[in-house]
Tab-separated table of C-alpha atoms in Angstrom:
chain	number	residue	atom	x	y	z
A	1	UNK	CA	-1.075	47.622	66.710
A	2	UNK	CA	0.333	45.872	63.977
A	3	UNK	CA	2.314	43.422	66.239
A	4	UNK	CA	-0.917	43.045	68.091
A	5	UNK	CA	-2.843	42.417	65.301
A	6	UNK	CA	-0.009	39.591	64.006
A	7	UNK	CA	-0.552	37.880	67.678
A	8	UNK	CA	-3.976	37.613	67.243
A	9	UNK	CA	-3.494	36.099	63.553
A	10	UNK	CA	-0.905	33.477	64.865
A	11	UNK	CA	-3.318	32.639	68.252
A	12	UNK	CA	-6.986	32.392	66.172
A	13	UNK	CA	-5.062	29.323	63.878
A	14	UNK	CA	-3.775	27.519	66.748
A	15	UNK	CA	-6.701	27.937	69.082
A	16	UNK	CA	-9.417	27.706	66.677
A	17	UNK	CA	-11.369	26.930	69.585
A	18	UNK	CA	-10.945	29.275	71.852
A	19	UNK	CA	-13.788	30.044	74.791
A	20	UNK	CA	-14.524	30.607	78.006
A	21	UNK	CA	-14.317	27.505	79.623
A	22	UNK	CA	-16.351	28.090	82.509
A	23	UNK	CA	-20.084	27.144	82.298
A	24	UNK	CA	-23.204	28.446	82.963
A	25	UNK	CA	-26.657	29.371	81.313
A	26	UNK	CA	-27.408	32.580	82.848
A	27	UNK	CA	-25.574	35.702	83.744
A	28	UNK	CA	-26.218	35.011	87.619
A	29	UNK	CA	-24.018	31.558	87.028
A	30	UNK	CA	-21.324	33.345	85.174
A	31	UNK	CA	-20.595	35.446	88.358
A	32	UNK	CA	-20.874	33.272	90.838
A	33	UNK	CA	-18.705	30.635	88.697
A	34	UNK	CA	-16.445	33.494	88.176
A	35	UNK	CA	-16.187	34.297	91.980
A	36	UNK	CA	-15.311	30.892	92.675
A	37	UNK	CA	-12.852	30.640	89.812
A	38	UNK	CA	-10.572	32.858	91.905
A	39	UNK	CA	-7.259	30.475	92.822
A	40	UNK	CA	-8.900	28.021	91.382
A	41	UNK	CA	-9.043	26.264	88.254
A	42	UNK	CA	-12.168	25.792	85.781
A	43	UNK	CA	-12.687	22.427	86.008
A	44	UNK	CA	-12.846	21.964	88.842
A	45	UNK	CA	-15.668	25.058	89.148
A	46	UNK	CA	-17.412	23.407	86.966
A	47	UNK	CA	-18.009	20.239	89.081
A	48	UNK	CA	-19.095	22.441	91.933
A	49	UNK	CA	-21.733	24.494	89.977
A	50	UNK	CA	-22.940	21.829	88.309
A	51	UNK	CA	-24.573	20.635	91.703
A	52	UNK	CA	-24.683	24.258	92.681
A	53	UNK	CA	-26.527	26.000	90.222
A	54	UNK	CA	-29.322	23.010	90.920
A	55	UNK	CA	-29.519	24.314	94.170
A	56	UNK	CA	-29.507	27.750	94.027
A	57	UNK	CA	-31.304	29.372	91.103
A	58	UNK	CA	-32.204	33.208	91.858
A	59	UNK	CA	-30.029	35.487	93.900
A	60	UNK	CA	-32.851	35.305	96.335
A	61	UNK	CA	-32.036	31.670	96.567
A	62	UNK	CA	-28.209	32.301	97.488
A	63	UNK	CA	-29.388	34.744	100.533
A	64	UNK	CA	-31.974	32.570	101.682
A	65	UNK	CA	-29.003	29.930	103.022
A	66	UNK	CA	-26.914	29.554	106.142
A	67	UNK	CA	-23.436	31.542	105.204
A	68	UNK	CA	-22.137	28.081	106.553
A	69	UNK	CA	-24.135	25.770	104.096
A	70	UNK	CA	-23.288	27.799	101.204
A	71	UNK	CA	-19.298	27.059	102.435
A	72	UNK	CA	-19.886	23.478	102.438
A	73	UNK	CA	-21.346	23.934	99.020
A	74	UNK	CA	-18.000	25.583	97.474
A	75	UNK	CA	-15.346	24.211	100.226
A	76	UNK	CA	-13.598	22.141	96.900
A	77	UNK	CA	-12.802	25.832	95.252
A	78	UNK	CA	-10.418	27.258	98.125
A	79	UNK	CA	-10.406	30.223	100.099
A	80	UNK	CA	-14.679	28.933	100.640
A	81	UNK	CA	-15.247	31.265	103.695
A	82	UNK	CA	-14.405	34.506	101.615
A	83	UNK	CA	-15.688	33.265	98.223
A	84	UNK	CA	-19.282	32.680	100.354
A	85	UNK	CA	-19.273	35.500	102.147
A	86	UNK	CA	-18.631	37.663	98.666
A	87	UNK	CA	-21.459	35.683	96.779
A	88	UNK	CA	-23.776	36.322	99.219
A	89	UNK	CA	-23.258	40.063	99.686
A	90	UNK	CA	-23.682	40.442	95.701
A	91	UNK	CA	-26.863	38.440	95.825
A	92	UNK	CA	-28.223	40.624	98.563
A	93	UNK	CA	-27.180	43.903	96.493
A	94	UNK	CA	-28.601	42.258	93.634
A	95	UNK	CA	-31.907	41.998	95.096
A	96	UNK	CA	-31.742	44.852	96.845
A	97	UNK	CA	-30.990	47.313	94.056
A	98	UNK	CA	-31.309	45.328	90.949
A	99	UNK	CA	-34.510	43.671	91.438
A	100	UNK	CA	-32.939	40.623	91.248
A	101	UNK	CA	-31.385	40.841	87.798
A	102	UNK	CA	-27.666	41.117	86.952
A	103	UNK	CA	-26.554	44.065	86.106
A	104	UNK	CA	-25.344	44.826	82.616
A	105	UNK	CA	-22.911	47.475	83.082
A	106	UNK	CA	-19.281	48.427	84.477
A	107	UNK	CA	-20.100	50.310	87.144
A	108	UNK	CA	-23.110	48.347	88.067
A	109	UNK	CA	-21.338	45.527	88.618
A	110	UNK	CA	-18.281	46.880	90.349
A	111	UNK	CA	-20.701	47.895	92.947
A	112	UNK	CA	-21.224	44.857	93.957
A	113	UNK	CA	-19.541	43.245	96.895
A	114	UNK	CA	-15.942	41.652	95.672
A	115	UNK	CA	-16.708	42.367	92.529
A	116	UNK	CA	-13.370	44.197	90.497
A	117	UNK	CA	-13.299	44.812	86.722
A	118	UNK	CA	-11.658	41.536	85.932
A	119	UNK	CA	-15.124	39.604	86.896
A	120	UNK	CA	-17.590	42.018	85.486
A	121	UNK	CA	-15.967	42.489	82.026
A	122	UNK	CA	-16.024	38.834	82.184
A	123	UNK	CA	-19.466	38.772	82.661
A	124	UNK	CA	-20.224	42.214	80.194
A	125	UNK	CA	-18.101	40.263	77.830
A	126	UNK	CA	-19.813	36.412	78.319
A	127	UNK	CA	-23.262	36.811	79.363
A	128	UNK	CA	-24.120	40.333	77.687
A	129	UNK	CA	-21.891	40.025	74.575
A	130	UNK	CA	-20.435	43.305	75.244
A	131	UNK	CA	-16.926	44.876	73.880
A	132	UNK	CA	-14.761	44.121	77.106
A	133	UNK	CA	-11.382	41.887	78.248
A	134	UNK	CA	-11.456	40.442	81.411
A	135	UNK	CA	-7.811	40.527	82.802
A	136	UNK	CA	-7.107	37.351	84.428
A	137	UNK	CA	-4.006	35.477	85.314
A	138	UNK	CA	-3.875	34.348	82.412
A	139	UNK	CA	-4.218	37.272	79.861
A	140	UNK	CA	-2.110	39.491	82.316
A	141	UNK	CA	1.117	37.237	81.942
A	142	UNK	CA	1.026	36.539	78.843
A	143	UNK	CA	0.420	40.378	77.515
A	144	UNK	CA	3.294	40.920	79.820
A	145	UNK	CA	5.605	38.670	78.256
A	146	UNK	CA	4.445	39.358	74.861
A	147	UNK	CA	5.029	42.966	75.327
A	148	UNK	CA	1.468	43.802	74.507
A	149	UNK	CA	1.162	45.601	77.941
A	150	UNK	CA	3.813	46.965	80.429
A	151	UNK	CA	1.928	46.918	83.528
A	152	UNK	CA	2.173	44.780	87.027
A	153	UNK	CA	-1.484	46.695	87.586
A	154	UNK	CA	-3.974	44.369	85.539
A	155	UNK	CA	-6.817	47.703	85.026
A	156	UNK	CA	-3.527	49.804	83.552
A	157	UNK	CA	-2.794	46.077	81.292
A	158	UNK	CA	-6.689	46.307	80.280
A	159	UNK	CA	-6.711	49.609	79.185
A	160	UNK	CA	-3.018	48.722	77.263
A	161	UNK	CA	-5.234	46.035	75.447
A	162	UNK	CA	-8.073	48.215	74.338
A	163	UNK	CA	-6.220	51.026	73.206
A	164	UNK	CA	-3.649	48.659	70.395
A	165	UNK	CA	-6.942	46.280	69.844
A	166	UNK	CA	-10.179	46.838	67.648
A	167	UNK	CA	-13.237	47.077	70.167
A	168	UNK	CA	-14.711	44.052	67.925
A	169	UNK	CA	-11.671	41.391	68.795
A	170	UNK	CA	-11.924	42.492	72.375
A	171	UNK	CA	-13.684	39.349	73.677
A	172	UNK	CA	-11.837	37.081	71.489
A	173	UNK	CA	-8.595	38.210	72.400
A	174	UNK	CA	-9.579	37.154	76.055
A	175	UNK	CA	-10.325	34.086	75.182
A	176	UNK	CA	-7.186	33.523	72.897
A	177	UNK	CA	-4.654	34.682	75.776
A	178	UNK	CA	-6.460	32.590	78.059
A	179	UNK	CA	-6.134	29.330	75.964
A	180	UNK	CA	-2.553	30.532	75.257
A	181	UNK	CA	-1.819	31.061	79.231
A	182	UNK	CA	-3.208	27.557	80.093
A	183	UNK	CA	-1.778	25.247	77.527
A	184	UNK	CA	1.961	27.025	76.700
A	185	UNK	CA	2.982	30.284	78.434
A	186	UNK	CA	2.084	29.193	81.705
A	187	UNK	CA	3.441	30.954	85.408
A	188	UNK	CA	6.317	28.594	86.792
A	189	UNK	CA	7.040	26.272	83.365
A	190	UNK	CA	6.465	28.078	80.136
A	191	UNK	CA	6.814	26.008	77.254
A	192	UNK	CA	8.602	28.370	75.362
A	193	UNK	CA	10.058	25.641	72.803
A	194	UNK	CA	6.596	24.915	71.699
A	195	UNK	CA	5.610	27.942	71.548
A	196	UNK	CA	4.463	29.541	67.900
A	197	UNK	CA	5.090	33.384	69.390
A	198	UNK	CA	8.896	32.677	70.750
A	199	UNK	CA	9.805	34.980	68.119
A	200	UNK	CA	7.294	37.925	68.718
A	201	UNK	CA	8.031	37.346	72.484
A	202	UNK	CA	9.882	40.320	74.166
A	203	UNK	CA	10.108	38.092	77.862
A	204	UNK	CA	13.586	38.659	78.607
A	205	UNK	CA	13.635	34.935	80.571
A	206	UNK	CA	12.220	32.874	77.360
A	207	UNK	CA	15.645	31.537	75.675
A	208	UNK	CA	16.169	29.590	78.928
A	209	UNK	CA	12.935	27.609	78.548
A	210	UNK	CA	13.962	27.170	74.744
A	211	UNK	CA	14.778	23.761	75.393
């Protein structure tokens, strides 16, 4: 916990600015942006919803559309044929048993067609402002390579998060390993010589990216 807590420290003064960098106005558009975001990256999700969420403004709006329209509508975000057929079967559940509303819990919003704890505690933890990290790509390398977590299963490296960080920096630190993912420790070329953690870092492969 105390390493953790020294991360955290070093991350909040170089990433002052840290935040999700998808956007949306409504808890409906964080899910369906985070759907899309899937192999994908944020920018360019956020020039598709930005015509999107014009379009479609209710989940009754998204089930109300040709499965083959709504694919032309996300085609630019990859893998458009699954991504549509996922957004629609949450819209319909979210009709069906949510009159129409979001849910605002874990379990709720697991139910939901394609829907697995990475995307709703991004959700819970965006548009509801509840305790929760989303494990992405991003947050599940980089806790790797820190040695925050020791998990290739990104629930087990969730629940290694919550249980060495305060419920209260839960969102944050998503946000923080995020940033940190995208701009430094990133998949194929980390930039481990820049990096202000090289020293905290327990990834056995970062003195040959010390360059």
């Amino acid at each position: 916990m105390v390493k953790a807590k020294r991360i955290l420290e070093i991350l909040e003064r170089e990433y002052p600015d840290a935040r999700l960098v998808l956007e949306f106005k409504t808890p409906l558009q964080l899910l369906i942006a985070t759907v899309l975001a899937a192999q994908c990256t944020d920018e360019r999700v956020n020039l598709v919803t930005n015509n999107l969420f014009k379009k479609y403004q209710k989940a009754k709006d998204y089930t109300n559309v040709s499965i083959e329209e709504l694919e032309g509508d996300i085609r630019s975000t990859g893998f458009y044929k699954n991504k549509a057929k996922n957004i629609v079967g949450c819209c319909e559940k979210i009709v069906k048993d949510f009159n129409g509303e979001v849910p605002s819990t874990l379990p709720a919003l697991v139910s939901l067609p394609g829907v697995g704890r990475k995307t709703a505690n991004i959700v819970l933890a965006n548009a509801f402002g509840k305790p929760a990290i989303g494990v992405d790509t991003h947050v599940y390398r980089v806790s790797n390579r820190l040695g925050l977590a020791h998990s290739n299963n990104p629930d087990k490296v969730e629940m290694e998060l919550c249980r060495i960080i305060p419920e209260e920096r839960w969102i944050r630190t998503g946000h923080l390993l995020t940033f940190h993912g995208k701009k430094i420790c990133k998949a194929k070329k980390p930039l481990c010589n820049q990096c202000v953690l090289f020293e905290l870092c327990e990834w056995p492969n970062k003195e040959q990216y010390y360059r």
